[in-house]
CSV table of C-alpha atoms in Angstrom, one decimal:
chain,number,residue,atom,x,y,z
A,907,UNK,CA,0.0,0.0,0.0
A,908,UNK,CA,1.1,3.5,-0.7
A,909,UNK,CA,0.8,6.5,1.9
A,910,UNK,CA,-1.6,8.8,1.3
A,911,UNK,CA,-0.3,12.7,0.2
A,912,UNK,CA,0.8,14.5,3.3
A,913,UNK,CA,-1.9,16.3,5.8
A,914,UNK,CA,-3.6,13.1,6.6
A,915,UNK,CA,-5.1,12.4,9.9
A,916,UNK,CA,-3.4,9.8,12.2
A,917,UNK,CA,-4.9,6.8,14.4
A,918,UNK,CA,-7.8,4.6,13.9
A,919,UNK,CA,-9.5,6.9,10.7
A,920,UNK,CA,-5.8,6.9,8.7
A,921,UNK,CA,-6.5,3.3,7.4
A,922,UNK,CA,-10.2,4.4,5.9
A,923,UNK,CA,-9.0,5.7,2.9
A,924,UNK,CA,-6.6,2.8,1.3
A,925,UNK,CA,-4.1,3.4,-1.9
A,926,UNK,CA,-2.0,1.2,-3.5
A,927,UNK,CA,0.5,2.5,-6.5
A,928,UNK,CA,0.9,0.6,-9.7
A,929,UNK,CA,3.0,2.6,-12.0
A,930,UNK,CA,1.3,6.2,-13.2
A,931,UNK,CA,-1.9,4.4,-11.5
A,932,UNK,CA,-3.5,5.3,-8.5
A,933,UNK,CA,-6.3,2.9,-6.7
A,934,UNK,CA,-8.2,4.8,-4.1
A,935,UNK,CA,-10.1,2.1,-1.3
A,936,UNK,CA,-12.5,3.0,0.7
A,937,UNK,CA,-12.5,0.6,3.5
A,938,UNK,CA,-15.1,0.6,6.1
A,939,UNK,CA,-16.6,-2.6,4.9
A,940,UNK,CA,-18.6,-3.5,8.6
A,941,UNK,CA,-20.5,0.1,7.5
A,942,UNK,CA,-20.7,-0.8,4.1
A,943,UNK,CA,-17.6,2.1,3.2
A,944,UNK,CA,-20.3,4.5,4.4
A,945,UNK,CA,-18.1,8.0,3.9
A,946,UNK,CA,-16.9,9.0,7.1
A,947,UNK,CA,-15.3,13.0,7.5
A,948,UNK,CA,-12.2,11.1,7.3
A,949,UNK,CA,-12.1,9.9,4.2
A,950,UNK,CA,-13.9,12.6,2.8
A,951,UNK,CA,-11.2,14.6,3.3
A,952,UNK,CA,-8.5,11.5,2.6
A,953,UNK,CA,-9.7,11.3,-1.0
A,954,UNK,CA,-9.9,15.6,-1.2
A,955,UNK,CA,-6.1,15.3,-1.0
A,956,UNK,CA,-5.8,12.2,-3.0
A,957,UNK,CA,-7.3,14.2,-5.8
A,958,UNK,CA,-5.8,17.4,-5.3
A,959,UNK,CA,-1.9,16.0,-5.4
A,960,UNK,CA,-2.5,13.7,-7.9
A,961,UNK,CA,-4.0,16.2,-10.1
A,962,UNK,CA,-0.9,18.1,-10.3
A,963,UNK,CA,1.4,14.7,-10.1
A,964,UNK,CA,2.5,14.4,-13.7
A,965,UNK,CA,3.7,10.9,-12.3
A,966,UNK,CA,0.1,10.0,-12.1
A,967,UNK,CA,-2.2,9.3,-15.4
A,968,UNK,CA,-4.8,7.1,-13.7
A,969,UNK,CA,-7.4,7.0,-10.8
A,970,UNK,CA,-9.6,3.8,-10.0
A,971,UNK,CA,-11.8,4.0,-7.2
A,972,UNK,CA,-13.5,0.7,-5.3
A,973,UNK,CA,-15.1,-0.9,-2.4
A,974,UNK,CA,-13.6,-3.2,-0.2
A,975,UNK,CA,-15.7,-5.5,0.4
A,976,UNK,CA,-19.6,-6.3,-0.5
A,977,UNK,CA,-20.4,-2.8,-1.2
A,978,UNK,CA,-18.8,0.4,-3.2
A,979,UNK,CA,-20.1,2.7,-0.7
A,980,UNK,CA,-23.7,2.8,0.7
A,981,UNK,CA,-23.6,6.8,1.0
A,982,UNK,CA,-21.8,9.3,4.0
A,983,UNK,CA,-22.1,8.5,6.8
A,984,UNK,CA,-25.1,10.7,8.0
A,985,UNK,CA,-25.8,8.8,11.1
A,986,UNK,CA,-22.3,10.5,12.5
A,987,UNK,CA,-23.4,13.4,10.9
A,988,UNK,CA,-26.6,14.0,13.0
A,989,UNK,CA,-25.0,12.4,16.3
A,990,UNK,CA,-22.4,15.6,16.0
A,991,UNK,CA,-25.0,18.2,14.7
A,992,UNK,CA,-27.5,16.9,18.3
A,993,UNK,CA,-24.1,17.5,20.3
A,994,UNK,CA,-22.8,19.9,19.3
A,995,UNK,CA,-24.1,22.7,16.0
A,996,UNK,CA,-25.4,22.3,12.9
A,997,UNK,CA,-22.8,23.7,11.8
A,998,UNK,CA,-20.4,20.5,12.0
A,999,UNK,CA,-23.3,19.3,9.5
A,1000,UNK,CA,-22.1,22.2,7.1
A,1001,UNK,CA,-18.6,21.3,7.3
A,1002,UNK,CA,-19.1,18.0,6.4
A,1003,UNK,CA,-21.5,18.4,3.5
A,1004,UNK,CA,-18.9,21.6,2.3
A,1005,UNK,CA,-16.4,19.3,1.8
A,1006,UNK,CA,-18.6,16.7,0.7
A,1007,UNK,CA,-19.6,18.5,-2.8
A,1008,UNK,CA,-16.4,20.2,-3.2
A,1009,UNK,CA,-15.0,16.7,-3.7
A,1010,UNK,CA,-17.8,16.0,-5.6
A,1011,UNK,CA,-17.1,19.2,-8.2
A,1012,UNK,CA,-13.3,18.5,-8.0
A,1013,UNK,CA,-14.3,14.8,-9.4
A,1014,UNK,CA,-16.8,16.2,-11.8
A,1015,UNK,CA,-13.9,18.7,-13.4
A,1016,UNK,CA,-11.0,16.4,-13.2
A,1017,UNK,CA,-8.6,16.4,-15.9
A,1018,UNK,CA,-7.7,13.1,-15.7
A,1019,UNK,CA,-9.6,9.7,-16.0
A,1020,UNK,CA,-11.1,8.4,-13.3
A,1021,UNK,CA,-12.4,4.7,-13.2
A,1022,UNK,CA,-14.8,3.2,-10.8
A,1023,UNK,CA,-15.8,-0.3,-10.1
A,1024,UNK,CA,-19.1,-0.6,-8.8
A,1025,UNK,CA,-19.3,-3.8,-7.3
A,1026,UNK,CA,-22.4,-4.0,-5.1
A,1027,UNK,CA,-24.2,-1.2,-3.1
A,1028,UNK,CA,-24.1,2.4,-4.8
A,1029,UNK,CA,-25.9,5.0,-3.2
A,1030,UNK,CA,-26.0,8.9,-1.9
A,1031,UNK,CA,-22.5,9.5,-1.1
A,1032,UNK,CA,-21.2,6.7,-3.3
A,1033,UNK,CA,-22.8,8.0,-6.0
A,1034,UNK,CA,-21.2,11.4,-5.4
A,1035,UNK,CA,-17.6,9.8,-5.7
A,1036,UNK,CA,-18.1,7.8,-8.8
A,1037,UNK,CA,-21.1,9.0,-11.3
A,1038,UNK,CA,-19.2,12.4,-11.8
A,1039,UNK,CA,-16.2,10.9,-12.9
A,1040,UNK,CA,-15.2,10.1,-16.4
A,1041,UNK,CA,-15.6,6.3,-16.2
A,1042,UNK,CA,-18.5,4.2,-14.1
A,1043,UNK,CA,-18.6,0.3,-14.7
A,1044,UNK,CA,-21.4,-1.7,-13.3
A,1045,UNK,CA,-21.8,-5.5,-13.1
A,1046,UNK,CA,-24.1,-7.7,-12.5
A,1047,UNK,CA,-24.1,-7.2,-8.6
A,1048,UNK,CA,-24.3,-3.4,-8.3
A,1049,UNK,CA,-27.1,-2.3,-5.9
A,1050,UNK,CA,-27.7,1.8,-6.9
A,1051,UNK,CA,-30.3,3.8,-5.4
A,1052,UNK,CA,-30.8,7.5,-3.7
A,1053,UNK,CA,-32.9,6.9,-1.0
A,1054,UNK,CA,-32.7,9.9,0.5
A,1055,UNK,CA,-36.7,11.1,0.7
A,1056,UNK,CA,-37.4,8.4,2.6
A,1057,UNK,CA,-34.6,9.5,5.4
A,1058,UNK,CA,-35.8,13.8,5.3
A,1059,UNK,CA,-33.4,14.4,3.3
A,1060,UNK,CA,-33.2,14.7,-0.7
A,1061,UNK,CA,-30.6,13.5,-3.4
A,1062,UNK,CA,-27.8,16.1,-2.7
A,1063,UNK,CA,-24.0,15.6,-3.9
A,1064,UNK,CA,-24.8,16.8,-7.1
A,1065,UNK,CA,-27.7,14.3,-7.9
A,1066,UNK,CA,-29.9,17.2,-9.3
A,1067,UNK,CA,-27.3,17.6,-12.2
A,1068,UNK,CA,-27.0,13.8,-13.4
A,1069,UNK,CA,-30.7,12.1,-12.3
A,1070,UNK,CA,-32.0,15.3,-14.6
A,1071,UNK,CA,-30.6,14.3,-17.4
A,1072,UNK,CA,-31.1,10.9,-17.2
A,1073,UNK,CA,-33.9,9.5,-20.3
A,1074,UNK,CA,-37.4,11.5,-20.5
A,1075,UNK,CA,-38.8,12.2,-16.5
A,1076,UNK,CA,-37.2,8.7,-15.4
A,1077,UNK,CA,-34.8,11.1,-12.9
A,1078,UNK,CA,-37.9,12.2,-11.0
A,1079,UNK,CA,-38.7,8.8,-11.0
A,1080,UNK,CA,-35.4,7.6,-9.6
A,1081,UNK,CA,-35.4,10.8,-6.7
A,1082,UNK,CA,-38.4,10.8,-5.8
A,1083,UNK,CA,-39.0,7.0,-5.2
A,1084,UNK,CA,-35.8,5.9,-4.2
A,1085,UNK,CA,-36.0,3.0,-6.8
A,1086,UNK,CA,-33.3,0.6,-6.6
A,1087,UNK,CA,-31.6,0.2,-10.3
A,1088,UNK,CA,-29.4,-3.2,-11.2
A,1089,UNK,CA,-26.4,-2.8,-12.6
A,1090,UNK,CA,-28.1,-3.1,-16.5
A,1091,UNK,CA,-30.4,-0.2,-15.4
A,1092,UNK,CA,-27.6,1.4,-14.6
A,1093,UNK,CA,-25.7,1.5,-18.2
A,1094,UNK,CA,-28.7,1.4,-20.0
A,1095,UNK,CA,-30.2,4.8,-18.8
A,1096,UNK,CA,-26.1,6.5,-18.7
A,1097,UNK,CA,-25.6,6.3,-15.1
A,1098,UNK,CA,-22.9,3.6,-16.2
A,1099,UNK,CA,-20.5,4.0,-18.9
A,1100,UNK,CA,-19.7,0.4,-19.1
A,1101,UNK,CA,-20.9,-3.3,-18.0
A,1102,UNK,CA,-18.7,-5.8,-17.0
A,1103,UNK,CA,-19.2,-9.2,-15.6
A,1104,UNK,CA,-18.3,-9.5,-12.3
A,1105,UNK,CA,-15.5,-12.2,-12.4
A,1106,UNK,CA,-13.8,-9.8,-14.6
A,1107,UNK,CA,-13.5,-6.9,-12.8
A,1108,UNK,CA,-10.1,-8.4,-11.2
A,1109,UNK,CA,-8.8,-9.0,-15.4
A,1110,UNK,CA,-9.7,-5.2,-15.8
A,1111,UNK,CA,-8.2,-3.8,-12.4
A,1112,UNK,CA,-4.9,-5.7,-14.0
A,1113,UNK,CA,-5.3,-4.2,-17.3
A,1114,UNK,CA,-6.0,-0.6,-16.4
A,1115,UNK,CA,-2.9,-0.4,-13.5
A,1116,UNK,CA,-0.7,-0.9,-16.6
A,1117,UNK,CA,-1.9,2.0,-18.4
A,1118,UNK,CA,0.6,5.1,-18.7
A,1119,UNK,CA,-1.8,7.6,-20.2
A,1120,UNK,CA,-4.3,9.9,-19.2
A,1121,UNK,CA,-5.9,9.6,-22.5
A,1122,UNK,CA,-9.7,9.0,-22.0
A,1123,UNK,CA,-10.4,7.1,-25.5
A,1124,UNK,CA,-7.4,4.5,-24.5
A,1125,UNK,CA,-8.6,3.9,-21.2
A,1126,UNK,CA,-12.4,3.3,-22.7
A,1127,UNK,CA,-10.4,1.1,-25.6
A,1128,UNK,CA,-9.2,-1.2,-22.4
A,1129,UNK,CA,-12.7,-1.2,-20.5
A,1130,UNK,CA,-14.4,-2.2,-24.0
A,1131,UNK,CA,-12.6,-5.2,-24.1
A,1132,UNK,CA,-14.0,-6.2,-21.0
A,1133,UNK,CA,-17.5,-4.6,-21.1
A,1134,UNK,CA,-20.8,-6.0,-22.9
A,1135,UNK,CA,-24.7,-4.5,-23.5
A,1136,UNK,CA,-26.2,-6.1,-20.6
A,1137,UNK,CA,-30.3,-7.1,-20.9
A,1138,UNK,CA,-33.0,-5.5,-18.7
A,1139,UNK,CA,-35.1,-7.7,-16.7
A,1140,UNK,CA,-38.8,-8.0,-18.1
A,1141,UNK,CA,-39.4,-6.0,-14.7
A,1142,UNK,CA,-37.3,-3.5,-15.0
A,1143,UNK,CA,-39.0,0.0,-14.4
A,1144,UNK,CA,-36.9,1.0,-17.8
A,1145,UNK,CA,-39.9,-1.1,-19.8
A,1146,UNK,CA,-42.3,1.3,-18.1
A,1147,UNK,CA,-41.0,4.4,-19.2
A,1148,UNK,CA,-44.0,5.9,-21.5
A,1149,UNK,CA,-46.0,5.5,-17.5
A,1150,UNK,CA,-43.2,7.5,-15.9
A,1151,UNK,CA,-42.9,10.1,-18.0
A,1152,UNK,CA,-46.6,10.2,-18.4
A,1153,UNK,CA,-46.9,10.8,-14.5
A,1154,UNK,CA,-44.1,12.0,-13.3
A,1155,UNK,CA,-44.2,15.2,-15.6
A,1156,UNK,CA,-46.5,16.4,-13.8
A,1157,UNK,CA,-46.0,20.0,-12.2
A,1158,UNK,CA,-46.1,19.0,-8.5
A,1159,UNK,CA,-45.6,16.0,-6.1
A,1160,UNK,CA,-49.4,15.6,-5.3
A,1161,UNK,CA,-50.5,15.7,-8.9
A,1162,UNK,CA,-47.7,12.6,-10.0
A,1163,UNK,CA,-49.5,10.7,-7.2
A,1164,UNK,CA,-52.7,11.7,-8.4
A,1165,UNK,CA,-51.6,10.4,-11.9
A,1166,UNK,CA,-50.2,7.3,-10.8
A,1167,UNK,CA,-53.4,6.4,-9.1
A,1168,UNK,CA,-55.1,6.7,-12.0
A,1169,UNK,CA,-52.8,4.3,-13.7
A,1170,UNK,CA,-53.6,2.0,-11.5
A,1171,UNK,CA,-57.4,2.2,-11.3
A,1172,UNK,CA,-57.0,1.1,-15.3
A,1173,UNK,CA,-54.5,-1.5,-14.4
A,1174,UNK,CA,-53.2,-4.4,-12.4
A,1175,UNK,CA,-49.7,-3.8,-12.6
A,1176,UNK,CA,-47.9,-4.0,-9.4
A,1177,UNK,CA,-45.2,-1.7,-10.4
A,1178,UNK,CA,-47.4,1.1,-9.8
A,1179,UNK,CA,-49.3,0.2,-6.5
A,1180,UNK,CA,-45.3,-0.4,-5.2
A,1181,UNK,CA,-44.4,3.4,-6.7
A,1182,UNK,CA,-47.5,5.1,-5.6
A,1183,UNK,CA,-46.4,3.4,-1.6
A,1184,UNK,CA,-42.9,4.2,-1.7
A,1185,UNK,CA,-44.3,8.0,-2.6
A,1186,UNK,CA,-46.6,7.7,0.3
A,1187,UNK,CA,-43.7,6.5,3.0
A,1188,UNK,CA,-41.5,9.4,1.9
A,1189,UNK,CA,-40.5,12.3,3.7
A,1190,UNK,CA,-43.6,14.9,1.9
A,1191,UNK,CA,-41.4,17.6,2.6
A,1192,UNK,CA,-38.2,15.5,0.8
A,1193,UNK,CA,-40.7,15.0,-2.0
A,1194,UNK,CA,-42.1,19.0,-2.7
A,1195,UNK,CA,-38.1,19.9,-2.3
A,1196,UNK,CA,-36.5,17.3,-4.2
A,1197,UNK,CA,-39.0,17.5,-6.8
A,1198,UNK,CA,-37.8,21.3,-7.6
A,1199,UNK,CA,-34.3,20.7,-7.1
A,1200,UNK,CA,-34.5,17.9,-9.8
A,1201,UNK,CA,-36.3,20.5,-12.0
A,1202,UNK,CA,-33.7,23.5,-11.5
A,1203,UNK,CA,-30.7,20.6,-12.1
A,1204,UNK,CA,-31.7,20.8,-15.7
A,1205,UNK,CA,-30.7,23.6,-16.9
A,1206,UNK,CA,-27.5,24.3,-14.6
A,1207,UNK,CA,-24.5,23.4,-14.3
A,1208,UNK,CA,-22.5,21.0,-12.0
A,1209,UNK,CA,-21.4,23.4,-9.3
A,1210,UNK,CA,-24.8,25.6,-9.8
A,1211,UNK,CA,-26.2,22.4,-8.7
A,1212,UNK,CA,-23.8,21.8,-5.7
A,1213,UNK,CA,-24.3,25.5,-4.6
A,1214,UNK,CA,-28.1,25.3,-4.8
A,1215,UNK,CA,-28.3,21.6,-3.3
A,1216,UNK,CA,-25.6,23.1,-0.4
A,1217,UNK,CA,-28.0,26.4,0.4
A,1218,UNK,CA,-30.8,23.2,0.7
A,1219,UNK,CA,-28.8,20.7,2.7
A,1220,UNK,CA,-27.9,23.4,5.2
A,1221,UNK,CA,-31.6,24.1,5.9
A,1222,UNK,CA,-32.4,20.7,6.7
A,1223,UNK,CA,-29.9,20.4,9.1
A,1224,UNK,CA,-31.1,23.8,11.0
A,1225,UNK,CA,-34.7,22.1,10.8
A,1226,UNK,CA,-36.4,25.6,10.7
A,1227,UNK,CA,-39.4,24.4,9.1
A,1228,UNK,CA,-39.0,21.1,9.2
A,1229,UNK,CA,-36.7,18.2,11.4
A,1230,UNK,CA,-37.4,15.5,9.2
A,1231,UNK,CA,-34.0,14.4,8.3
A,1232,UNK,CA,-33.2,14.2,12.4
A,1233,UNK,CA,-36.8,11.5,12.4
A,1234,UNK,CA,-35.6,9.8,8.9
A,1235,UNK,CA,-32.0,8.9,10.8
A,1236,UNK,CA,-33.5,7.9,14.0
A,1237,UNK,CA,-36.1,5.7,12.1
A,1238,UNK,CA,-34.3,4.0,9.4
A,1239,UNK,CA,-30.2,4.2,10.9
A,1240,UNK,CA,-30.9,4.6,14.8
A,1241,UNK,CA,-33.9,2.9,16.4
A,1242,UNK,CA,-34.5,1.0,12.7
A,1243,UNK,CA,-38.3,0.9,13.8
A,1244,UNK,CA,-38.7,2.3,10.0
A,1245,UNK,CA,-41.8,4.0,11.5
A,1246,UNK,CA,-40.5,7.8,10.7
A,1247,UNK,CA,-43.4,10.2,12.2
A,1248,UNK,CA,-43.3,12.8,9.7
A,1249,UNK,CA,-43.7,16.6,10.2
A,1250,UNK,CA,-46.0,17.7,8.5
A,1251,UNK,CA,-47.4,14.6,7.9
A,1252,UNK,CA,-49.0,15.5,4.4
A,1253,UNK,CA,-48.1,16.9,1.3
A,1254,UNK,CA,-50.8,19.1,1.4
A,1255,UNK,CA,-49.3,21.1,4.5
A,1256,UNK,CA,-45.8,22.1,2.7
A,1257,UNK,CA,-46.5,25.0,1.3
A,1258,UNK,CA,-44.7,26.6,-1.7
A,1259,UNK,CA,-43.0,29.6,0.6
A,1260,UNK,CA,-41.8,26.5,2.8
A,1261,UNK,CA,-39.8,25.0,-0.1
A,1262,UNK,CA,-39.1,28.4,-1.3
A,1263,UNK,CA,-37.0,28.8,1.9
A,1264,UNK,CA,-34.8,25.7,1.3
A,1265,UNK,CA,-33.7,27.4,-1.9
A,1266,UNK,CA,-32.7,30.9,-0.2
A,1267,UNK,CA,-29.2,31.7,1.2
A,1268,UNK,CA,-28.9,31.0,5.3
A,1269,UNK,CA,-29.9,33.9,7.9
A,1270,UNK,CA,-26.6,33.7,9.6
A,1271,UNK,CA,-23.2,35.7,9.5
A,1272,UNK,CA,-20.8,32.7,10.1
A,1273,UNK,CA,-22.5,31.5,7.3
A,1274,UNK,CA,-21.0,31.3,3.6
A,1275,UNK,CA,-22.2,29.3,0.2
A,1276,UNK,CA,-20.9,26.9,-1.3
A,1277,UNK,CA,-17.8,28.9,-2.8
A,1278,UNK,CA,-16.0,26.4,-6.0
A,1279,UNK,CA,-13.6,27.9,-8.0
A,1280,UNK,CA,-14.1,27.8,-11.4
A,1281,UNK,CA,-12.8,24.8,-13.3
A,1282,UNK,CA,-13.1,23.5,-16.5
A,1283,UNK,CA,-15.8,20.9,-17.6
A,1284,UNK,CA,-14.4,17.4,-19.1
A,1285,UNK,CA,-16.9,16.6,-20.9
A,1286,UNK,CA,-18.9,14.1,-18.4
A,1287,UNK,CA,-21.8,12.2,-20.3
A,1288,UNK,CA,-25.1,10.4,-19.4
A,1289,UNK,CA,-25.4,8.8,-22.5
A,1290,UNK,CA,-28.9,6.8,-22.7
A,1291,UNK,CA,-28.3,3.4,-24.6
A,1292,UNK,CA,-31.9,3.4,-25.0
């Protein structure tokens, strides 16, 4: 294993972040396996200065990023984040998401390629680390979801920018449900840039730590040879596309449900009773907020997106009109009752100048946006294979 670049922190967080050197190629390990590589402030800040030196290391052409074991990483770890924010200030909450999305835009405007092998769970924070980067490869394994309504929160680390322009209205779909995609979900709707069996991904680790270029079309020329068009299951919620976009078009959260429930008068599908539930177990705040964040992410920019989706995530954690991110965390990570009591309780009682507030700068002088220098763009795709 190689160090990491100076500043790191020492005792038990300094062995979180893993990297091992193989020529001009750097792997990157997140390694909290026993929480699923859940993204503590440690490695957050581990992999800010594993980006930043190697972005200037002309020694280094290559970065591949993975899981050790059964998941990629299930998302930061929020539960810490609220255990700080009830001790302490919401403000600790800042600091963590800050540096959360400025790795986020630092990945999303990197100059070199970045490769990440998604073997298993994918979600929140894990997708902040890899779906902004140049190169995403699913198998047959990968677990991806943003389940973030369902814990009073919404799909933040720049979420708004890729689920937006995902195919037709299927990124409401994804944000506002939580859906869980497979891995050929994935590359079919351009999450994923690539496919690759599972029992290949050690062949194409091999192949790719031999590389000694930072051209992008080489490194895609090695993951080709590994990489195939996966099929979608007959169930997959891809085959019901002309339903999402019928409903979940819709101008509000409560008008999609109203839609959905008609589908489901006229048919027997089960696909729809299961989305119109999830809809119903949500957060309705997480719904009226994410549904506008989705919305604005499609016609901005990557860090327009973080700064807006940073203003938001800072309001949840003050809980000024709502505290239904602290009741998500106790229900689902905490207690794990999965009973959340949610306040309000109906959609009906978030009123527009409610989410309006999520979208306004903070009320405090300590307080400072999201400030991201300005980069240049590399040219990251959601390509649709549809």
């Amino acid at each position: 294993m190689a160090s990491l670049p100076p500043g790191g922190t020492a005792g038990a967080d300094s062995n979180q972040l893993l990297v091992e050197a193989n020529g001009s190629t750097r792997t990157l390990i997140m390694n909290r396996p026993k929480q699923l590589n859940a993204l503590s402030s440690a490695m957050i800040m581990g992999l800010l200065r594993c980006f930043t030196a190697y972005e200037k290391d002309d020694g280094v052409k290559l970065l591949i990023m993975k899981g050790k074991g059964r998941a990629f990483c299930a998302g930061g770890d929020v539960a810490a984040v609220v255990r700080s924010i009830n001790n302490g200030s919401w403000k600790y909450g800042a600091d963590f998401f800050r540096n959360e999305f400025l790795l986020n835009y630092i990945i999303a405007t990197y100059s070199k390629p970045q490769v990440s092998l998604l073997a298993g769970i994918v979600m929140g924070g894990g997708a902040g680390v890899s779906l902004h980067g140049r190169f995403r490869v699913a198998t047959e394994n990968t677990v991806f979801a943003m389940p973030e309504t369902g814990l009073g929160l919404f799909p933040d680390i720049g979420a708004s920018y890729f689920l937006s322009r995902l195919p037709g209205f299927y990124g409401e779909y994804v944000a506002l449900t939580g859906a869980r995609l497979d891995g050929a979900e994935m590359h079919v709707c351009g999450l994923a840039t690539h496919f690759v069996q599972l029992n290949r991904l050690p062949l194409l680790e091999q192949s790719l730590k031999k590389v000694d270029t930072s051209n992008p079309f080489a490194v895609c020329g090695i993951i080709d040879q590994f990489s195939h068009q996966p099929s979608l299951k007959e169930n997959s919620s891809l085959n019901r596309l002309e339903i999402i976009n019928k409903c979940f078009s819709k101008r509000t959260v409560e008008e999609i449900i109203s839609a959905l429930e008609q589908e489901a008068s006229n048919s027997a599908d089960e696909w729809v009773a299961a989305t119109i539930q999830s809809l119903k177990k949500a957060s309705p705040t997480s719904l009226k907020i994410s549904l506008r964040s989705i919305r604005e992410g499609r016609t901005q920019t990557i860090g327009e997106c973080l700064r807006r989706e940073y203003r938001m995530v800072c309001h949840v954690m003050r809980g000024d009109f709502s505290r239904d991110f602290f009741e998500g965390c106790r229900a689902i990570l905490v207690d794990k009752d999965r009973n959340p009591m949610w306040m309000p309780p109906r959609l009906e009682q978030v009123h527009d100048e409610a989410v309006e507030q999520y979208f306004s700068r903070i009320d405090d002088p300590q307080w400072e946006d999201l400030n991201l220098t300005a980069r240049r763009s590399h040219g990251r795709n959601i390509e649709s294979k549809l």
